Short mmCIF file of C-alpha atoms and ligand atoms in Angstrom, two decimals:
data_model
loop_
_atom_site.label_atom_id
_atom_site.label_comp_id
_atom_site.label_asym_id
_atom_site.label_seq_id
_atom_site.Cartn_x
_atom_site.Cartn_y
_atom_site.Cartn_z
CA UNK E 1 21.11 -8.81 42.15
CA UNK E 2 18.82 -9.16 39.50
CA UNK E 3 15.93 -11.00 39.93
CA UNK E 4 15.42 -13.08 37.10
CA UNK E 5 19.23 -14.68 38.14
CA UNK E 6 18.57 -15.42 41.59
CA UNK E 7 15.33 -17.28 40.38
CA UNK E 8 16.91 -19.05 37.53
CA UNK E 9 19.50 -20.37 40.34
CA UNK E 10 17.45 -21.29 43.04
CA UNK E 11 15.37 -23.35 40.48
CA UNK E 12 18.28 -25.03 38.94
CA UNK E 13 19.75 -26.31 43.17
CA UNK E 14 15.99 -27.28 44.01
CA UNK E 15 15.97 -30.90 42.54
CA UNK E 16 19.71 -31.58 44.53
CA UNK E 17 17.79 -30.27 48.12
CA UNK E 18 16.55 -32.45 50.55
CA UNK E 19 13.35 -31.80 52.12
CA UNK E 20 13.41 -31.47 55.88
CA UNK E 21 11.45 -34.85 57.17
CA UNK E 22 11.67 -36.72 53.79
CA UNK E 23 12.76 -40.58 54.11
CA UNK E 24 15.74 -40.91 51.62
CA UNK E 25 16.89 -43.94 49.99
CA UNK E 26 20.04 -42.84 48.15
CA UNK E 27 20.01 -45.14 45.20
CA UNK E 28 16.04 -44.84 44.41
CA UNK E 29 15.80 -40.80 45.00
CA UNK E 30 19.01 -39.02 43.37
CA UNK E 31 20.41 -39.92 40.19
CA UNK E 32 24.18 -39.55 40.02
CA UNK E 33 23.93 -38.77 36.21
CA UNK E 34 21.73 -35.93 36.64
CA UNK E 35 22.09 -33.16 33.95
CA UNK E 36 19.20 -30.90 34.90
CA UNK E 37 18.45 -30.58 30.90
CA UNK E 38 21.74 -29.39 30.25
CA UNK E 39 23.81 -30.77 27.02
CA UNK E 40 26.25 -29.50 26.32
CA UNK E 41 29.58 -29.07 28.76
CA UNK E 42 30.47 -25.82 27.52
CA UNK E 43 26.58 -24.26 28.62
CA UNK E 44 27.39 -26.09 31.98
CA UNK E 45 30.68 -24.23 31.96
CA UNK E 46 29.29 -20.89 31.35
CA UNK E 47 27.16 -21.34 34.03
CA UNK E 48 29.75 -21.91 36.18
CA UNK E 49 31.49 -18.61 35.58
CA UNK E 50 28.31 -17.00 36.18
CA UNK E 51 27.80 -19.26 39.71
CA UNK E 52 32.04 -17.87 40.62
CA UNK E 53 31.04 -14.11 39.51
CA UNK E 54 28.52 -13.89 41.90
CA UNK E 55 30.10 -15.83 44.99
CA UNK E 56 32.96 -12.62 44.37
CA UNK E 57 30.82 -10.18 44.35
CA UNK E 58 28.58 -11.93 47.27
CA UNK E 59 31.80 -12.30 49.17
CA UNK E 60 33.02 -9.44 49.11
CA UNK E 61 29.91 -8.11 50.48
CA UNK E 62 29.82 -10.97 52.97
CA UNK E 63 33.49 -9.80 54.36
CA UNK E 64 32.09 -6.05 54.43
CA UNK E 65 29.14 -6.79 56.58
CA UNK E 66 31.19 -8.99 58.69
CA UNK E 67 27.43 -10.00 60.38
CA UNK E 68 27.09 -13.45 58.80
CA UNK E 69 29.72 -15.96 58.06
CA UNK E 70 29.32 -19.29 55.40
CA UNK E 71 29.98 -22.96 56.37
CA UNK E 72 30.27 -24.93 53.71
CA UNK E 73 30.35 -28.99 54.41
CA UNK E 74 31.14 -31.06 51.41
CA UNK E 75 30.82 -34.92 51.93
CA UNK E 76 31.67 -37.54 49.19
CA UNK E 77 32.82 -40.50 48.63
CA UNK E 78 36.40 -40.97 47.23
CA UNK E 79 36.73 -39.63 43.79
CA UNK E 80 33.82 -37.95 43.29
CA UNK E 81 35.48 -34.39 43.03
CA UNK E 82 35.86 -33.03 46.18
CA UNK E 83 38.92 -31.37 45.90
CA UNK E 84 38.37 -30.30 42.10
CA UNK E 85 34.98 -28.62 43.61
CA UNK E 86 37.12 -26.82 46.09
CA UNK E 87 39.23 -25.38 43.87
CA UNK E 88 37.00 -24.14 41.41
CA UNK E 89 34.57 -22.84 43.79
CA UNK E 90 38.02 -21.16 45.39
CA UNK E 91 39.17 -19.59 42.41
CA UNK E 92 36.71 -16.83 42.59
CA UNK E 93 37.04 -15.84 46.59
CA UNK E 94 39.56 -13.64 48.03
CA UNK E 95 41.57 -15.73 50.42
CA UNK E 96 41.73 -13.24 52.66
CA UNK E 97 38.14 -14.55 53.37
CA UNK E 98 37.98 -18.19 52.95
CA UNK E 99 39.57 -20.88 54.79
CA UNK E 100 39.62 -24.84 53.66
CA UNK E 101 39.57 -27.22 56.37
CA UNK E 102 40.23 -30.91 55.82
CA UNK E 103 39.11 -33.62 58.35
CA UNK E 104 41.26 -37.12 58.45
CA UNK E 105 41.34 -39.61 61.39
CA UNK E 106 41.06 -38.13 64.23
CA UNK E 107 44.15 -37.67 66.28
CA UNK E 108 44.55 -39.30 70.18
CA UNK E 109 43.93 -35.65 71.73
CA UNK E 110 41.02 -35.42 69.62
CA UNK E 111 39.69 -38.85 70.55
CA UNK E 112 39.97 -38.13 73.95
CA UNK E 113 37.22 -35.47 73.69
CA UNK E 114 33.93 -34.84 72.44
CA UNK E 115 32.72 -35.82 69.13
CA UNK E 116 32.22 -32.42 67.51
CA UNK E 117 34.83 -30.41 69.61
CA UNK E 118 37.57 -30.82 66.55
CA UNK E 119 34.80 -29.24 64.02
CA UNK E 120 33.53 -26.71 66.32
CA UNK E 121 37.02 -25.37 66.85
CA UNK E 122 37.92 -24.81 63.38
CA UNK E 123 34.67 -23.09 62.01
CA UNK E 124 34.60 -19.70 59.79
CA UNK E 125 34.66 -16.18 61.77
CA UNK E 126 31.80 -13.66 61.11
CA UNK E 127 32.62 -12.42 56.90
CA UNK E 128 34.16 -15.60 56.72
CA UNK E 129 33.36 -18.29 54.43
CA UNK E 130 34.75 -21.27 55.82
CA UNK E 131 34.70 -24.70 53.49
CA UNK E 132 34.73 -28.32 55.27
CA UNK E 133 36.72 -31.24 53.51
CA UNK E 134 34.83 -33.70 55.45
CA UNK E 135 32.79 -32.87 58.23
CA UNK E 136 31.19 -33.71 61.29
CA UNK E 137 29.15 -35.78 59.00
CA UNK E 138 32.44 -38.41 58.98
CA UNK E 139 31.33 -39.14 63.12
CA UNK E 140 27.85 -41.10 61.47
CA UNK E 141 29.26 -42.07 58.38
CA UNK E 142 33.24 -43.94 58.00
CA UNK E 143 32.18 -44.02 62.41
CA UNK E 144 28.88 -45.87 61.93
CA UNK E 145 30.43 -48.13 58.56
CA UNK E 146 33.47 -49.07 60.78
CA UNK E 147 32.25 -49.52 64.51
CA UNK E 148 36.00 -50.08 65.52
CA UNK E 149 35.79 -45.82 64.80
CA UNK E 150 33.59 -45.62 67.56
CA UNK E 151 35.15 -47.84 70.13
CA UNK E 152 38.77 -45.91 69.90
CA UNK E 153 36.26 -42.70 71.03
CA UNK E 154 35.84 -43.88 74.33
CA UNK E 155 32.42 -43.13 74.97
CA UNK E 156 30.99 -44.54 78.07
CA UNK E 157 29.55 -47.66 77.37
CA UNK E 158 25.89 -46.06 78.26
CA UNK E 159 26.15 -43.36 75.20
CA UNK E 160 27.87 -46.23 73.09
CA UNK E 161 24.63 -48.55 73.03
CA UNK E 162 21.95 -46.39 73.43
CA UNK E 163 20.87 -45.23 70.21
CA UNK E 164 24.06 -43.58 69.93
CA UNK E 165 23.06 -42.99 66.03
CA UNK E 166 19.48 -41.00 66.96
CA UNK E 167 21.71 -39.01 69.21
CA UNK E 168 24.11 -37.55 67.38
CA UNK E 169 21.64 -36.85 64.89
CA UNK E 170 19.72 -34.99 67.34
CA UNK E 171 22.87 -33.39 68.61
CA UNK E 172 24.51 -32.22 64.81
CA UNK E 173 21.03 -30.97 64.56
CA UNK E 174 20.98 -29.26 67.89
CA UNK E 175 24.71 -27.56 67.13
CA UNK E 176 23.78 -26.43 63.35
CA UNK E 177 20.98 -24.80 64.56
CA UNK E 178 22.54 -22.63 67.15
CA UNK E 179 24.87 -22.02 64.43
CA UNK E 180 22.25 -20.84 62.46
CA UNK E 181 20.84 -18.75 65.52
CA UNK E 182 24.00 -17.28 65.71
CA UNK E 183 24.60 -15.88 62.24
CA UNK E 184 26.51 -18.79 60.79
CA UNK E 185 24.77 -20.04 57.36
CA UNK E 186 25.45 -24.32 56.83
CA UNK E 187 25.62 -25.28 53.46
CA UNK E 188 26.12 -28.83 53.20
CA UNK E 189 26.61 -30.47 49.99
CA UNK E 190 27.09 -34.39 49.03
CA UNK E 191 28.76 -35.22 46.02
CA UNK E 192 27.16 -38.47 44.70
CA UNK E 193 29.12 -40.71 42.91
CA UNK E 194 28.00 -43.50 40.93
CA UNK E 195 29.63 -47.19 41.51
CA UNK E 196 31.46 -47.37 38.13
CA UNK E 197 32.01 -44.13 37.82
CA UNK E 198 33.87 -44.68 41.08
CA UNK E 199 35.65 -47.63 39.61
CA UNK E 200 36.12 -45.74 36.51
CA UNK E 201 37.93 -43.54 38.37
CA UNK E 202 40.23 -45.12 40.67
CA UNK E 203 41.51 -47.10 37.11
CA UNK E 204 42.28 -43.79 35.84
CA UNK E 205 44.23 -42.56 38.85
CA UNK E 206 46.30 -45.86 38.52
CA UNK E 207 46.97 -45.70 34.90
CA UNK E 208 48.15 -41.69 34.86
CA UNK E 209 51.39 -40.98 36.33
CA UNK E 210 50.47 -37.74 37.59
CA UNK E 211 47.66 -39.35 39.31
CA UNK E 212 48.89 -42.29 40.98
CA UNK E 213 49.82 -40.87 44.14
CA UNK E 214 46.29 -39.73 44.59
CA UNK E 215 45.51 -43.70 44.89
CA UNK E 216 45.09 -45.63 47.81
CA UNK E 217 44.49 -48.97 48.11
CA UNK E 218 41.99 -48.46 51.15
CA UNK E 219 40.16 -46.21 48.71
CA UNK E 220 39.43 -49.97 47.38
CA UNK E 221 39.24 -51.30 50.56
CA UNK E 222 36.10 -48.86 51.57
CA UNK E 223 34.64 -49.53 47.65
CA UNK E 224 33.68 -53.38 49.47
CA UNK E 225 31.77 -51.41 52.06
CA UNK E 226 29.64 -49.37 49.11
CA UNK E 227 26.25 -50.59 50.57
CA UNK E 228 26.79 -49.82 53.83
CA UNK E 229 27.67 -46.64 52.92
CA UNK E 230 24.81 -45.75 51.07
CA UNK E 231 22.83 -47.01 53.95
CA UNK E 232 24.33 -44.63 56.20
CA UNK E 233 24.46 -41.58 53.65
CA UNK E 234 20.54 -42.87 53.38
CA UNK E 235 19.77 -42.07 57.07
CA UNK E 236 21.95 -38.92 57.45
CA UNK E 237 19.94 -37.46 54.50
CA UNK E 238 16.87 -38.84 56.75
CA UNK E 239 17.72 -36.99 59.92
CA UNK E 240 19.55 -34.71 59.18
CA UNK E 241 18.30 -32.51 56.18
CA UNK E 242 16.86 -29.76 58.29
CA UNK E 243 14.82 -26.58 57.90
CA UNK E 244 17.84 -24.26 58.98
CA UNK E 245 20.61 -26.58 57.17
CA UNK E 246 19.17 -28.83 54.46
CA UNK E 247 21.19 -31.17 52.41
CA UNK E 248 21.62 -30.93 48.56
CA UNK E 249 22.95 -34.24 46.63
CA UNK E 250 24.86 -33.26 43.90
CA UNK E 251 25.14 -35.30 41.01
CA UNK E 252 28.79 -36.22 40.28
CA UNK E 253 29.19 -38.45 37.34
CA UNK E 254 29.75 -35.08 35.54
CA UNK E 255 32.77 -33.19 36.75
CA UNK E 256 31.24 -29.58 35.44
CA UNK E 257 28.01 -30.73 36.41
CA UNK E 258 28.78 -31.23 39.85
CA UNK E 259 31.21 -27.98 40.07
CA UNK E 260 28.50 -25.83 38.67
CA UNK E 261 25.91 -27.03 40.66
CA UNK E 262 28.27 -26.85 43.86
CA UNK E 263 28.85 -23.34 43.33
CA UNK E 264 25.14 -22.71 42.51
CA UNK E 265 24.02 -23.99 45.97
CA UNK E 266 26.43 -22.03 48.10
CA UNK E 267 25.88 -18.86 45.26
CA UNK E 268 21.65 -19.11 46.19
CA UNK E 269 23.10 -19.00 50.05
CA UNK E 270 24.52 -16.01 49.50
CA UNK E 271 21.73 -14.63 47.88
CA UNK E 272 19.35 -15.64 50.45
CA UNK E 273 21.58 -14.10 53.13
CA UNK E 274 22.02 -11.16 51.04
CA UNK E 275 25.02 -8.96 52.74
CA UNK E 276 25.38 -5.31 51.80
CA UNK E 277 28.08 -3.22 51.93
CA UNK E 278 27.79 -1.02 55.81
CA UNK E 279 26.31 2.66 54.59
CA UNK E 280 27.54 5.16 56.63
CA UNK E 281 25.78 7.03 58.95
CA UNK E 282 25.35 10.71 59.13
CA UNK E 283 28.08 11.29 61.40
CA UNK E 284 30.48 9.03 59.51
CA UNK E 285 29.48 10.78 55.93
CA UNK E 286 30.18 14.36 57.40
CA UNK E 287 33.47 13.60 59.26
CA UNK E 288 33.98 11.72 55.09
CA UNK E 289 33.54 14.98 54.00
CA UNK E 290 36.07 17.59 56.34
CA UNK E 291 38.59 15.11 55.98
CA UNK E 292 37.86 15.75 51.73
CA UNK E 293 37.81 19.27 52.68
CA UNK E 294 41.34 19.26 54.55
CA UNK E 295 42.79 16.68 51.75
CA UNK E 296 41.55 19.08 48.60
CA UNK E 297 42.84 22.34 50.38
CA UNK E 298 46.74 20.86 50.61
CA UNK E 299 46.56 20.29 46.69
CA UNK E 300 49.98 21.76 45.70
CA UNK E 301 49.90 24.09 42.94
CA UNK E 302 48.35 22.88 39.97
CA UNK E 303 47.44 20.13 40.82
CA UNK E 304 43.26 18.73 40.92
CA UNK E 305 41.89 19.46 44.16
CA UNK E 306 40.58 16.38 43.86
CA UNK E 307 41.79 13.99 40.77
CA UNK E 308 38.91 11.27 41.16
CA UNK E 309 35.95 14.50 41.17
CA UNK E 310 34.58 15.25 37.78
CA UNK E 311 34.43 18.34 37.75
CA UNK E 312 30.85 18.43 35.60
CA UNK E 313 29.35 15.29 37.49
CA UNK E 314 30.57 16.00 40.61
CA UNK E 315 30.80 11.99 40.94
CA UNK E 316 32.81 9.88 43.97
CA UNK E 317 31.43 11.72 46.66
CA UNK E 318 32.39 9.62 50.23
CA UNK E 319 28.37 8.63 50.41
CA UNK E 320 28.32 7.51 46.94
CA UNK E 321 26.13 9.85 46.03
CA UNK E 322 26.14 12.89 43.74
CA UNK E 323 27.49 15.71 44.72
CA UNK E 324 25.69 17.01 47.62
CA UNK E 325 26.97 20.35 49.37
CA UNK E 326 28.08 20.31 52.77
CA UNK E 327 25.28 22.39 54.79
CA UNK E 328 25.96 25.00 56.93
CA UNK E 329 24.65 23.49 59.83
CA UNK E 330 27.90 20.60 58.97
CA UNK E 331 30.40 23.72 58.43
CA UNK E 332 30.09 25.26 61.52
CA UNK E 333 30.97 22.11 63.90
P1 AMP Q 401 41.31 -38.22 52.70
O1 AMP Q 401 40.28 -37.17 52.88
O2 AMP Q 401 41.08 -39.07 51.49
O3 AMP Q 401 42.71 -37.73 52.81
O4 AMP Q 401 41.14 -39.28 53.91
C1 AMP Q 401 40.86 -38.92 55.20
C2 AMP Q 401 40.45 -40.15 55.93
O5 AMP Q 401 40.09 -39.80 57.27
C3 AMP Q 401 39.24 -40.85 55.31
O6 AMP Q 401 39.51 -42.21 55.13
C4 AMP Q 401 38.15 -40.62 56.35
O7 AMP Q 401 37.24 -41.68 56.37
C5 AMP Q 401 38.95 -40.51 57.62
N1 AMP Q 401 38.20 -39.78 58.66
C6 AMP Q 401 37.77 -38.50 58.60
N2 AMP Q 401 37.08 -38.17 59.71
C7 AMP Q 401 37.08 -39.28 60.49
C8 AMP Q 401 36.52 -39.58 61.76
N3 AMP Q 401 35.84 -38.69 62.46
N4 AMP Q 401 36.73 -40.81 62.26
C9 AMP Q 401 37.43 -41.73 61.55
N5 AMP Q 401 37.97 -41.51 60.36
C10 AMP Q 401 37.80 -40.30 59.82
MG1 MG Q 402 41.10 -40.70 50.28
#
């Protein structure tokens, strides 16, 4: 990875991140119609195709390693461009490798256990990069804005009143660290929406006809709750932007702003994990090279020995390398 790009990236995210122990008022701190300087849509979408070529390339290497694996939260409210982000930020990873999981209400087995027992169970493998549609984050956010939430989770009434906010800050904190500990990078992104470019939005879903069914009218419902929301995104930022998992607010009045910086976050992750492809040991590289040895001697007749070796370069050996003669000391076992 070149340098000079990994800078240029992790300069551009640093404005969206949340410093660990910060106190965050939403509406004062992050500006929805952030552009970072940038003016044109087309330089935004460039930069996105540079942000998709590296998570490949990054991924691929991730899969290879198979040490670390990528969890990606995304939290937003409705219509800021979480599923758009999603599938942009998809089109450049094999699928082999990536899995989308979406959160909705939580179902009457799921209520009858634990609070983060539904996320824990679906979370990426080692290689894996694994991409939450809502999160954990929903149990202190649509939980905390609608108290009924919290009631139909039976906790005991103990847990219920006793700063039950603090604690599961404490505890998402607790679990994302042992995450961490464990090999498993959090990325956690919040798409922030202006109010009338919210509105904007739900008015355009209602007017196109291939858009309509993407409308709800709860999504209007929850729009009367806006403050409260913003409250609680407020103190999540608060107490939950951590050293191992900080949070980056991404500005979302902008489609391709928001995709490009989306992709830029979880790109500088990447880089900052930096997986390489295994490099095989000695053993590995010599048993590489009888198995060559057996393949090139049951070349029929005119054909290459080997088709891939040039024959001046002596290029494609199994270590990557030039050339390099078997030894001896190899030949003999
Ligand atoms: P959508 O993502 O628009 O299909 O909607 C999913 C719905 O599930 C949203 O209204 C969320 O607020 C709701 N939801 C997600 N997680 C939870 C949760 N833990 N408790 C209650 N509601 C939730
Ligand atoms: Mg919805």
């Amino acid at each position: 990875m070149a340098d000079d790009t990994s800078k240029r990236i992790a300069r551009f995210i640093e404005p969206f991140r949340v410093s660990p122990g910060s106190n965050v008022t939403l509406a004062r701190d992050f500006d929805p119609g952030f552009k970072a300087g940038i003016e044109k849509k087309k330089d935004g979408v460039d930069l996105l195709k540079d942000g998709i070529e590296l998570l490949t390339e990054y991924q691929a290497r991730l899969a290879a390693q198979d040490t670390y694996g990528v969890l990606v939260v995304l939290q937003a409210l409705d219509a800021a461009g979480k599923d758009g982000t999603i599938r942009h930020v998809m089109s450049g990873l094999n699928p082999q490798g990536v899995r989308v999981e979406s959160f909705k209400v939580p179902s009457a087995r799921e209520l009858n256990q634990d609070f983060l027992r539904r996320y824990q169970k679906r979370l990426p493998s080692r290689g894996e990069i694994g991409i939450f549609n809502r999160s954990h984050y929903e149990e202190v956010l649509v939980v905390r804005v609608h108290p009924e939430n919290l009631l139909r989770e039976k906790l005991p009434a103990a847990t219920r009143k006793h700063h039950v906010w603090t604690r599961r800050y404490e505890a998402i904190n607790d679990w994302e660290r042992y995450l961490s500990d464990n090999g498993f990078r959090i990325v956690k992104l919040f798409l922030n929406l202006s109010r009338e470019e919210q509105r904007v939005r739900f008015l355009r879903r209602i007017d196109l006809p291939d858009h309509n069914w993407k409308f709800s009218s709860h999504d209007v419902e929850e729009r009367q709750s806006w403050d409260a929301y913003q409250q609680a995104f407020s103190e999540m930022f608060s107490h939950t932007s951590t050293a191992w998992a900080p949070w980056y607010v991404i500005p979302a009045d902008r489609k391709w702003f928001a995709r490009t910086a989306a992709a830029a976050v979880i790109a500088n992750a990447l880089i900052e994990l930096d997986p390489q492809y295994p490099r095989l040991g000695d053993e590995a590289l010599h048993d590489l090279e009888k198995a060559k040895l057996q393949l090139e001697a049951e070349a029929p007749r005119g054909a290459a020995a080997d088709p891939f070796e040039d024959g001046e370069s002596g290029g494609n050996r199994a270590n990557g390398d030039p050339a390099v003669p078997v030894t001896p000391a190899q030949q003999e076992d």
